[in-house]
Coordinates of C-alpha atoms in Angstrom, one line a residue:
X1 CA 151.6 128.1 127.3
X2 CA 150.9 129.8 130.9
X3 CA 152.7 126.4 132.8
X4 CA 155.3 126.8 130.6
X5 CA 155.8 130.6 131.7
X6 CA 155.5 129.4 135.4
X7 CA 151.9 130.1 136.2
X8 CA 149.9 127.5 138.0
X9 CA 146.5 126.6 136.5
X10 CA 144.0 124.2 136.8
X11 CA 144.1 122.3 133.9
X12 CA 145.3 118.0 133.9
X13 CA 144.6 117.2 130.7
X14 CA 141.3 117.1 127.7
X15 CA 139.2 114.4 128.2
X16 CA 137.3 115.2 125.0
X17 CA 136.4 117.9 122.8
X18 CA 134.0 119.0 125.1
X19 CA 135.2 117.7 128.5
X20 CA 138.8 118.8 130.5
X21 CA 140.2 117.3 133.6
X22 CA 141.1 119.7 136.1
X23 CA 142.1 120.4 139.4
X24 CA 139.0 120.5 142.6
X25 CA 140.0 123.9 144.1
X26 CA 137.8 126.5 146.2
X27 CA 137.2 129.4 144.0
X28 CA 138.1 132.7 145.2
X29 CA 135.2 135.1 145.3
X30 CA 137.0 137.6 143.5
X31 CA 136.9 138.7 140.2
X32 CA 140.5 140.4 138.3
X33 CA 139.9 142.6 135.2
X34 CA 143.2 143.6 133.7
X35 CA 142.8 146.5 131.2
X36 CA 145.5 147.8 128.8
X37 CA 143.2 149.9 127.0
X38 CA 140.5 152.1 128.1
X39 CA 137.1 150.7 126.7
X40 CA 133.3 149.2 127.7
X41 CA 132.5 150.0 131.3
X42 CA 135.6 151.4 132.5
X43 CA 135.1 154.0 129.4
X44 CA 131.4 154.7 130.6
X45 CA 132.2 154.6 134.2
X46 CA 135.0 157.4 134.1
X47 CA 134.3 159.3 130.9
X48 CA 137.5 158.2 129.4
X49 CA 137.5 158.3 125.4
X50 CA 137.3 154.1 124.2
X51 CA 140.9 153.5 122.7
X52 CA 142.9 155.2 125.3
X53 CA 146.1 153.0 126.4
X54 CA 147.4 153.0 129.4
X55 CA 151.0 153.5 130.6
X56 CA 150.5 150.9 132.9
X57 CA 148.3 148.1 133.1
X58 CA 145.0 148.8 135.0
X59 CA 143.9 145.9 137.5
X60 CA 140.5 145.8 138.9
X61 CA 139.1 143.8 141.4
X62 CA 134.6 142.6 141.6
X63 CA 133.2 141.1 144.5
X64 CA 131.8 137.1 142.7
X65 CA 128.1 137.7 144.4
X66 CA 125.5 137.4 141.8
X67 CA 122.9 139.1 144.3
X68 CA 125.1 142.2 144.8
X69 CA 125.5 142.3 140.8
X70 CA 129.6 141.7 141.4
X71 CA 130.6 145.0 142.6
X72 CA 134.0 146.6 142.1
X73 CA 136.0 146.9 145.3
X74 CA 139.8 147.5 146.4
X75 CA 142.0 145.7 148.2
X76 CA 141.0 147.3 151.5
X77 CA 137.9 145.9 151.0
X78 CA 138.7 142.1 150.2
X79 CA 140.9 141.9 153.4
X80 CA 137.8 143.4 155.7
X81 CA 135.8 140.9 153.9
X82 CA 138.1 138.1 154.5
X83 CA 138.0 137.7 150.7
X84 CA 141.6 136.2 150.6
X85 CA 144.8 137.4 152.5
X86 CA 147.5 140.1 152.2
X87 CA 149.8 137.4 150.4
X88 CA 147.3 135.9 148.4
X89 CA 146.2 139.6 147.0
X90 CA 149.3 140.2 146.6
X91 CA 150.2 136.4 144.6
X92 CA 147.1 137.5 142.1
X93 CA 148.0 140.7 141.3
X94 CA 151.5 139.1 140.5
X95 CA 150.2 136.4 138.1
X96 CA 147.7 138.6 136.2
X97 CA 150.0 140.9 135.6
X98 CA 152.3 138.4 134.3
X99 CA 149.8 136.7 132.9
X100 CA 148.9 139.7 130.8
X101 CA 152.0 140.1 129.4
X102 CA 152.2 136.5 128.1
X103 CA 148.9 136.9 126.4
X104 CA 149.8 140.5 125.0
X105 CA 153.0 139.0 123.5
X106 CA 150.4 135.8 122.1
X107 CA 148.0 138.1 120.4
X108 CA 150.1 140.6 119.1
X109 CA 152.2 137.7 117.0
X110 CA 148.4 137.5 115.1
X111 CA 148.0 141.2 114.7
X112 CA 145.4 141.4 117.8
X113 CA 145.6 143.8 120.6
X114 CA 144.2 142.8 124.1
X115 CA 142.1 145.1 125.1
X116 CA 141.3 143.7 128.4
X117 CA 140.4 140.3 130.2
X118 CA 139.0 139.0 133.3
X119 CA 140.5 135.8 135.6
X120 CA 139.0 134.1 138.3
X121 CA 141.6 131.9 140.6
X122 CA 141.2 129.0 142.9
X123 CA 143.3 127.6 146.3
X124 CA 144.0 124.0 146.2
X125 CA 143.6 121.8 148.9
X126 CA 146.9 122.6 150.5
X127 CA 146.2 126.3 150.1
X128 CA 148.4 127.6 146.8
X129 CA 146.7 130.2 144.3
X130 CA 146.7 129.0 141.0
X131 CA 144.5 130.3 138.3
X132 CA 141.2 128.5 138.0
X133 CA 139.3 130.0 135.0
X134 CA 139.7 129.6 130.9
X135 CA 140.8 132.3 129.1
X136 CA 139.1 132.6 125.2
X137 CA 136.9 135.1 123.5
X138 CA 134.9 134.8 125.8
X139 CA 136.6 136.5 128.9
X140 CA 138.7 138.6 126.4
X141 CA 138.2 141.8 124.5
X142 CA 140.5 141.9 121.3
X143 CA 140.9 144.2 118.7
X144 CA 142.5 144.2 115.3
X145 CA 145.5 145.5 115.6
X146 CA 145.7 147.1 111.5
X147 CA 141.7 148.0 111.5
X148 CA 140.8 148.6 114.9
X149 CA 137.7 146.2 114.3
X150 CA 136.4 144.5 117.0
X151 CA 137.0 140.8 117.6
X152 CA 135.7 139.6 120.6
X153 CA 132.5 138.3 121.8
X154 CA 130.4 141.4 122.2
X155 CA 131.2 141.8 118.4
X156 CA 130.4 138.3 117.0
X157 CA 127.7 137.1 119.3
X158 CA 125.7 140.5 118.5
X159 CA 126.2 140.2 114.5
X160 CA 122.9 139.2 113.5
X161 CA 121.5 141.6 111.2
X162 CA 118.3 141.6 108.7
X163 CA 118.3 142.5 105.0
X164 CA 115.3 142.8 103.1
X165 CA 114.8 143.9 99.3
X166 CA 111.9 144.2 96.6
X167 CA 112.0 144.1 92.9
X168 CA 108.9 146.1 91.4
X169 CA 108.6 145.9 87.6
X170 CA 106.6 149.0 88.0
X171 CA 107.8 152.1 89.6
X172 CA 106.0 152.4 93.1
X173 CA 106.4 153.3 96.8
X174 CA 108.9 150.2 97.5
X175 CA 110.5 152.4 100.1
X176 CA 107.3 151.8 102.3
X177 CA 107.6 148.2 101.9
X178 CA 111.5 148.0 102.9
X179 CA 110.1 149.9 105.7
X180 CA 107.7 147.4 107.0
X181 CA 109.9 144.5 105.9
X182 CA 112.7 146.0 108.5
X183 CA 110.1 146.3 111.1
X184 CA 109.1 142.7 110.8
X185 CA 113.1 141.8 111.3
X186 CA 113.5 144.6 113.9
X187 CA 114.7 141.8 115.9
X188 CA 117.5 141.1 114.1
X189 CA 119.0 144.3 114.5
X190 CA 118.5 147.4 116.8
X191 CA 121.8 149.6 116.5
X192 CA 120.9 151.2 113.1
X193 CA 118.8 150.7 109.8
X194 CA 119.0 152.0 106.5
X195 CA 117.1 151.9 102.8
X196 CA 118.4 152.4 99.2
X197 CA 116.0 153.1 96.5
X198 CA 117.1 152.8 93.3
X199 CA 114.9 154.4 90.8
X200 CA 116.0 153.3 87.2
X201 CA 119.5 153.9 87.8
X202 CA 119.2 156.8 90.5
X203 CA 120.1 155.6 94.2
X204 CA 118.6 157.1 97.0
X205 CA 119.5 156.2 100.5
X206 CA 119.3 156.6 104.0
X207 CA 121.2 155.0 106.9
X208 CA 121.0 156.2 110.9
X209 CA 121.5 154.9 114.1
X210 CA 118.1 153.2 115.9
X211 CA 115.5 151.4 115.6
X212 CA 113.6 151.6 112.2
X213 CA 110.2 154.0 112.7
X214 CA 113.2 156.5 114.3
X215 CA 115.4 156.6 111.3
X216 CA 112.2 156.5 109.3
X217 CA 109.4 158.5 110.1
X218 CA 107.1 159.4 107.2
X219 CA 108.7 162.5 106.0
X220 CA 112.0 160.6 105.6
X221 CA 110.3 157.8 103.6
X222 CA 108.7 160.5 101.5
X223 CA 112.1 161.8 101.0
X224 CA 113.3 158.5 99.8
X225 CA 110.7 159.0 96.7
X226 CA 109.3 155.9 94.0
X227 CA 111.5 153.2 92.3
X228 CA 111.3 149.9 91.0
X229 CA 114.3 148.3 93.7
X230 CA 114.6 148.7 97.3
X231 CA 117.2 147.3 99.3
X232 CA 117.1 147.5 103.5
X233 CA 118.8 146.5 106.2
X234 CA 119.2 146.5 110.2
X235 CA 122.1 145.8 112.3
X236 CA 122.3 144.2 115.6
X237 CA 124.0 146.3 118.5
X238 CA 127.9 146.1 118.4
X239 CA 130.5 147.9 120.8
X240 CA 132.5 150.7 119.5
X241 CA 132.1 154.3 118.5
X242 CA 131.8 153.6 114.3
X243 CA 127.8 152.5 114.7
X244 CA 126.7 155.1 112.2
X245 CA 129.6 154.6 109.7
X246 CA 128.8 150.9 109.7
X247 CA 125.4 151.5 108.8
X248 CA 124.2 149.7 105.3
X249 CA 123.0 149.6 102.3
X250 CA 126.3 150.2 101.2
X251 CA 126.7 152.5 98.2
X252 CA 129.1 151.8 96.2
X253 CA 129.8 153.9 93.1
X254 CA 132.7 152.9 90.4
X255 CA 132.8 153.4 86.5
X256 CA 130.1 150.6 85.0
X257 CA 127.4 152.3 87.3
X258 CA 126.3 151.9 91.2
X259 CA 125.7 148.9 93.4
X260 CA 123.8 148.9 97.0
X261 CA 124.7 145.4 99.5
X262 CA 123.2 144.4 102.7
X263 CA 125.1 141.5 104.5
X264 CA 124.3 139.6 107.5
X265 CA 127.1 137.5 108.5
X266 CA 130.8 137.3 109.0
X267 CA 133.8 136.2 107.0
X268 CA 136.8 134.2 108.0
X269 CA 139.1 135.4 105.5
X270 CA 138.3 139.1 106.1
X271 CA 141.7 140.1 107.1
X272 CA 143.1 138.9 104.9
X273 CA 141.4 140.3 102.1
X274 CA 141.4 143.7 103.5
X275 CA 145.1 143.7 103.8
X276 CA 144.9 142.7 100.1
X277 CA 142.8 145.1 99.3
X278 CA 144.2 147.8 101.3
X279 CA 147.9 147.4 99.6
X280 CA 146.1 147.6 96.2
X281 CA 144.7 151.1 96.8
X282 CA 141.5 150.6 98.1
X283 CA 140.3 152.9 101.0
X284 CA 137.6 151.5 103.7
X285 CA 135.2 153.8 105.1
X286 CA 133.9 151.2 107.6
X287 CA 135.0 148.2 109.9
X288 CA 132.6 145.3 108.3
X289 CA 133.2 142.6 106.4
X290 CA 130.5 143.8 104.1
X291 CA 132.7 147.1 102.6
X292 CA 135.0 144.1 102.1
X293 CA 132.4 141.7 99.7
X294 CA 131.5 144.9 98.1
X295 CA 134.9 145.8 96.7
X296 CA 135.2 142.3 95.9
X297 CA 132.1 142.3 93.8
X298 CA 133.2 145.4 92.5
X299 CA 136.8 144.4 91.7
X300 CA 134.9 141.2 89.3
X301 CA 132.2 143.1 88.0
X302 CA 135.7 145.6 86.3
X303 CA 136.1 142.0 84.7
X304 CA 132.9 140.3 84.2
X305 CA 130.0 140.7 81.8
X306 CA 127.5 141.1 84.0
X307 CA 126.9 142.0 88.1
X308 CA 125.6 138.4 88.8
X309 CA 128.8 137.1 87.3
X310 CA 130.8 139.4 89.3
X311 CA 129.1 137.9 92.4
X312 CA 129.6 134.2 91.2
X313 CA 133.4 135.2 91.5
X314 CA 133.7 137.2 94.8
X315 CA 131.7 134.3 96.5
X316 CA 134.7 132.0 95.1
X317 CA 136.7 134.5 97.1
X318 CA 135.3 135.2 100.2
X319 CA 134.8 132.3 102.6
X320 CA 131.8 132.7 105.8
X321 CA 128.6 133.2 106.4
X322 CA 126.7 135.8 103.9
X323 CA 123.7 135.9 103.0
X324 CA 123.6 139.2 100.3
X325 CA 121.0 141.1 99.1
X326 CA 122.3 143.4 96.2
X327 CA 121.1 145.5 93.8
X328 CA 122.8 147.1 90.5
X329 CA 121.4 149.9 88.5
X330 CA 118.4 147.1 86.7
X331 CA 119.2 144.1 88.8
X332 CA 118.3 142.5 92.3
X333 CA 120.6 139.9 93.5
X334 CA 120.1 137.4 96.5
X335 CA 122.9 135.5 97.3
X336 CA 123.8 133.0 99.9
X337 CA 127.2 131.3 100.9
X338 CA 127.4 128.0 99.9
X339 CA 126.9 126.5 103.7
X340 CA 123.8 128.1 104.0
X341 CA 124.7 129.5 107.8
X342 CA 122.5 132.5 107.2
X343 CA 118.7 132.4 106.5
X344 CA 117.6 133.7 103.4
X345 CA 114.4 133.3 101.5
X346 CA 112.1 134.7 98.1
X347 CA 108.3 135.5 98.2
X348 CA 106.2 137.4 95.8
X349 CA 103.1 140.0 96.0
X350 CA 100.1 139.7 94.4
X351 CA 101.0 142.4 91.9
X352 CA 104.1 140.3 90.7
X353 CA 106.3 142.3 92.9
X354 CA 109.6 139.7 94.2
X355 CA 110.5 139.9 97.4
X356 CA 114.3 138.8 99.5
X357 CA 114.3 138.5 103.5
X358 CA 116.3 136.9 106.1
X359 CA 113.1 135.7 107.4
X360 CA 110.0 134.4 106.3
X361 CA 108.2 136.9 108.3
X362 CA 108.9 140.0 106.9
X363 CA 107.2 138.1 103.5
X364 CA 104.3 138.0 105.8
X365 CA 104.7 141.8 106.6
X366 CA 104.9 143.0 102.9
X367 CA 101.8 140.9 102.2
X368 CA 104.4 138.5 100.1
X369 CA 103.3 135.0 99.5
X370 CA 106.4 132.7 99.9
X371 CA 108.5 131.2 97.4
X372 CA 111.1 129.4 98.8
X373 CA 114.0 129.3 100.3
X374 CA 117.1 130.5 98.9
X375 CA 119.3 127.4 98.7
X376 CA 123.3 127.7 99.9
X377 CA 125.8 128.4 97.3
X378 CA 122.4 130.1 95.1
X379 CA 122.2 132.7 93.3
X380 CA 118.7 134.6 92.3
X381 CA 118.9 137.2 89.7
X382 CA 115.9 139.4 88.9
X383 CA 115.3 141.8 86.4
X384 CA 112.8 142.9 83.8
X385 CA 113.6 139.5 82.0
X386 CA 112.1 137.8 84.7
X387 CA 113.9 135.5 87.7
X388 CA 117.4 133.8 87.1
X389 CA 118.7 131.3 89.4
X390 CA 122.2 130.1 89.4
X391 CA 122.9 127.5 91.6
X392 CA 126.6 126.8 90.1
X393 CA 127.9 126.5 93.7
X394 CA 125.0 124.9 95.8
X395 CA 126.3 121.6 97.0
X396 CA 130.1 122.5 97.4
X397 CA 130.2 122.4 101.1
X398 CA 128.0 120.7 103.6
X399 CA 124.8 122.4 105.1
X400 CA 125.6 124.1 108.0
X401 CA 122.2 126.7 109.1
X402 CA 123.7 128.3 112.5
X403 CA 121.6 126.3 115.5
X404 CA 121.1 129.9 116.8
X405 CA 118.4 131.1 114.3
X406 CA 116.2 128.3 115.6
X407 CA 117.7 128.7 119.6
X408 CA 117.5 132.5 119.7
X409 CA 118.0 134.8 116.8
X410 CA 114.8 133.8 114.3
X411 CA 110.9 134.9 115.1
X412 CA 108.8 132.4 116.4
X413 CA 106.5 132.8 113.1
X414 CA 109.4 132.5 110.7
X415 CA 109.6 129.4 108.6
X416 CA 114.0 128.7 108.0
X417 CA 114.7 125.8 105.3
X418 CA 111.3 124.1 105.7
X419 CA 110.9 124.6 109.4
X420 CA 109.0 126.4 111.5
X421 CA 110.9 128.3 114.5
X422 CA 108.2 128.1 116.8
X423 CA 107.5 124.2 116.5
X424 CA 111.7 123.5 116.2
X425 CA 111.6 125.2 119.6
X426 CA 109.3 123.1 121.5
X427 CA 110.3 119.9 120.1
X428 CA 114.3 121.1 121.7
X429 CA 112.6 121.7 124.7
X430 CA 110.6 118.0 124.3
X431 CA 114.2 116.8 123.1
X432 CA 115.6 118.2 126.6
X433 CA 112.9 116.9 128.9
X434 CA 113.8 113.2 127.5
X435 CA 117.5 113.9 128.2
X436 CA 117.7 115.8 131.3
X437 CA 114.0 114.9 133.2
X438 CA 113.7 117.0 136.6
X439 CA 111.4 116.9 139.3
X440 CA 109.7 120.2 138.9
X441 CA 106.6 122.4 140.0
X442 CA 106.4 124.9 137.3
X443 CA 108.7 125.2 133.5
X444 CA 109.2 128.9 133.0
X445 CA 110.6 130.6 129.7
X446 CA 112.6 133.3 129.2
X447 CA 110.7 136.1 127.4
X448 CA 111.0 135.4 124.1
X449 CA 112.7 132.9 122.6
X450 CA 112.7 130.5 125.7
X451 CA 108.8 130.7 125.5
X452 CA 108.5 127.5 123.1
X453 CA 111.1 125.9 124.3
X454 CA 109.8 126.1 127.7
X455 CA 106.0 124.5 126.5
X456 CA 107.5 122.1 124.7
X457 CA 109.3 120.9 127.8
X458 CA 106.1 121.0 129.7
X459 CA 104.0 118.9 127.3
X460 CA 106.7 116.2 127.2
X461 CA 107.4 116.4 131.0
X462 CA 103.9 116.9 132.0
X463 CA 104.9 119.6 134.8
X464 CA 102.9 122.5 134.4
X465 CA 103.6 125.7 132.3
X466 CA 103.8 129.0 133.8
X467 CA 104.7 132.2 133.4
X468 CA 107.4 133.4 135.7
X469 CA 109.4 136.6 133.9
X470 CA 107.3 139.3 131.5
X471 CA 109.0 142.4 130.3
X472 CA 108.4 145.5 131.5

């Protein structure tokens, strides 16, 4: 597309899917941001409102000096620096900006708005400027154009979130256990947490921005009084000024009684159904996916006999990653899509009390025995007739557990689909010292997740273990 516009890149031709043939060139060592719209640094660094646009595109320039940190500079600066020349500047400013507007026009056929990217170009070996660098989600921060919503990395690599619940047959302080079952997934999410309580019928719920024993000291979980369902939640950081309106439990209220959801995931299809939704009356509160599933629920329970029906039919709706914890005014419903790309699992106190977490070790936390693990496609239903699994639409679609629980995202103590976290870890880093052997003094981890990883690699490389980075 950007050849066919008349700017020079790199690129000869894909090798594979994860190989590309391209031009040798000498980077150079500066860094272009184009910005259309005001947001991120640039917002934090002039204390301009996020969401501003600009009359003009705004180009910036960073020194490429990782011991520096990449500073910003100006032109001035490149020339004294002998960073490139006058006429090179001058040929980069030209093809971003043109580049910009190519991309602009790109997006805004798919209802996104570029926000802003970054470019890195290259001189070949008879001295043109041609651009050098790969533009995706990765270098680019895009918007939704109808909703706003944020699409690009910062969003979707940060939306890992926890949800916890507890069905008590007897009415009892299950807001102090949804308390310590967040804490255990704390991990999972540190932008905001929230608890519903839903005392035979009567909801009770919290959400803030923070980390769980902020939004919930003891007077607040005092507030949140007894009940015989609980169901909790923590979000991961995103970008963006709607934190606390994205907060969950979500309450929803409509005429055959309430419903509270926590979701960790993302949909594909999100858009699509919102715009659906949207033209059929509906009126969003939030920028998730989740307000999305629970209208849908919503929508099929108007039409269903019962809430765990209703969910059976939004999950032939929606398509993603979800893994739900829901309850209704007598019910608590675990769900999980039928790829199983979200952890999800079912433990039980020794006082009969039934227990839903993304991970194993908020069981642990609770004092929960485990169960199982909530199989893709499954429903679990519980209620005062007891536990109600429906597994209509397990086996539909192939497994697919995202790689990152057991890379990053999970706790080391966790135990996802049969597997411990901790012992998955070191035998990838074993896995990697077979591949990719290296002559070596010392294998160092990154605090925490690369901890394992790192031993594992040790004991199958037999270089010694150390410790190299500690937080402070």
């Amino acid at each position: 597309m950007l050849e066919k516009n008349g700017i020079p890149t790199h690129f000869v031709r894909e090798l594979s899917e994860r190989e590309t043939l391209v031009k040798k060139v000498s980077i150079v060592p500066l860094e272009v941001i184009v910005r259309n719209i005001a947001a991120g640094s640039f917002s934090k660094r002039y204390g301009v409102a996020e969401g501003l646009v600009f009359d003009e595109p705004v180009l910036e320039f960073s020194y490429k000096n990782d011991a520096l940190g990449d500073p910003l500079l100006n032109t001035s600066h490149a020339l004294a620096l002998k960073l490139a020349t006058p006429a090179e500047i001058e040929t980069i400013k030209g093809y971003a900006l043109k580049i910009d507007r190519i991309l602009q026009r790109f997006w805004a056929e798919c209802g996104v708005t570029l926000a802003d990217f970054k470019l890195e170009f290259g001189r070949t070996s008879d001295g043109r400027i041609i651009l050098a660098d790969e533009i995706s989600p990765d270098t680019c921060r895009l918007w939704d154009s109808a909703t706003g919503e944020k699409l690009d990395k910062e969003r979707h690599i940060r939306e890992e979130c926890g949800v916890f619940g507890v069905f008590s047959r007897a009415t009892s302080d299950v807001a102090s256990l949804a308390y310590y079952g967040l804490f255990a997934l704390q991990h999972r999410g540190q932008e905001s947490a929230g608890i519903a309580v839903n005392d035979d019928g009567v909801f009770t719920a919290y959400c803030d921005e923070g980390l769980v024993n902020e939004v919930f000291p003891k007077e607040r979980i005092k507030q949140l009084g007894t009940g015989n369902i609980v169901v909790g939640h923590v979000r991961y950081a995103t970008t963006g000024s709607d934190r606390k309106r994205n907060a969950q439990p979500i309450i929803i209220n409509h005429h055959k009684g309430r419903m509270a959801l926590a979701h960790n995931g993302n949909l594909t299809n999100s858009y699509e159904l919102r715009n659906r939704l949207e033209q059929s009356g509906s009126i969003f509160h939030t920028t998730t996916d989740s307000e999305v599933i629970a209208y849908i629920i919503v929508q099929e329970r108007l039409r269903t006999p019962s809430i765990e029906e209703a969910v059976y039919a939004a999950m032939g709706r929606i398509e993603g990653a979800y893994s739900l914890v829901i309850s209704s005014p007598t019910k608590l419903i675990a769900a999980r899509d039928p790829h199983g790309f979200r952890p999800l699992c079912m433990g039980e106190t020794a006082d009969g009390k039934t227990v839903f977490a993304s991970e194993s070790c908020a069981l642990d936390a609770v004092g929960a025995r485990f169960v199982r693990d909530i199989r893709p496609g499954e429903i679990v239903t519980v209620s005062y007739d007891g536990v109600k699994c429906d597994t209509r639409r397990c086996g539909t679609a192939g497994r697919h557990l995202c790689v990152f629980e057991f890379v990053y995202f999970a706790r080391p103590d966790s135990v996802i689909d049969g597997a411990a976290v901790s012992s998955a870890r070191q035998r990838a880093g074993a896995f990697l010292a077979a591949e990719h052997p290296v002559e070596a003094d010392v294998v160092i981890g990154v605090p925490d997740s690369g901890l394992d990883a790192a031993l594992g690699y040790a004991r199958a490389s037999g270089i010694p273990y150390g410790i190299g980075f500690t937080k402070n």
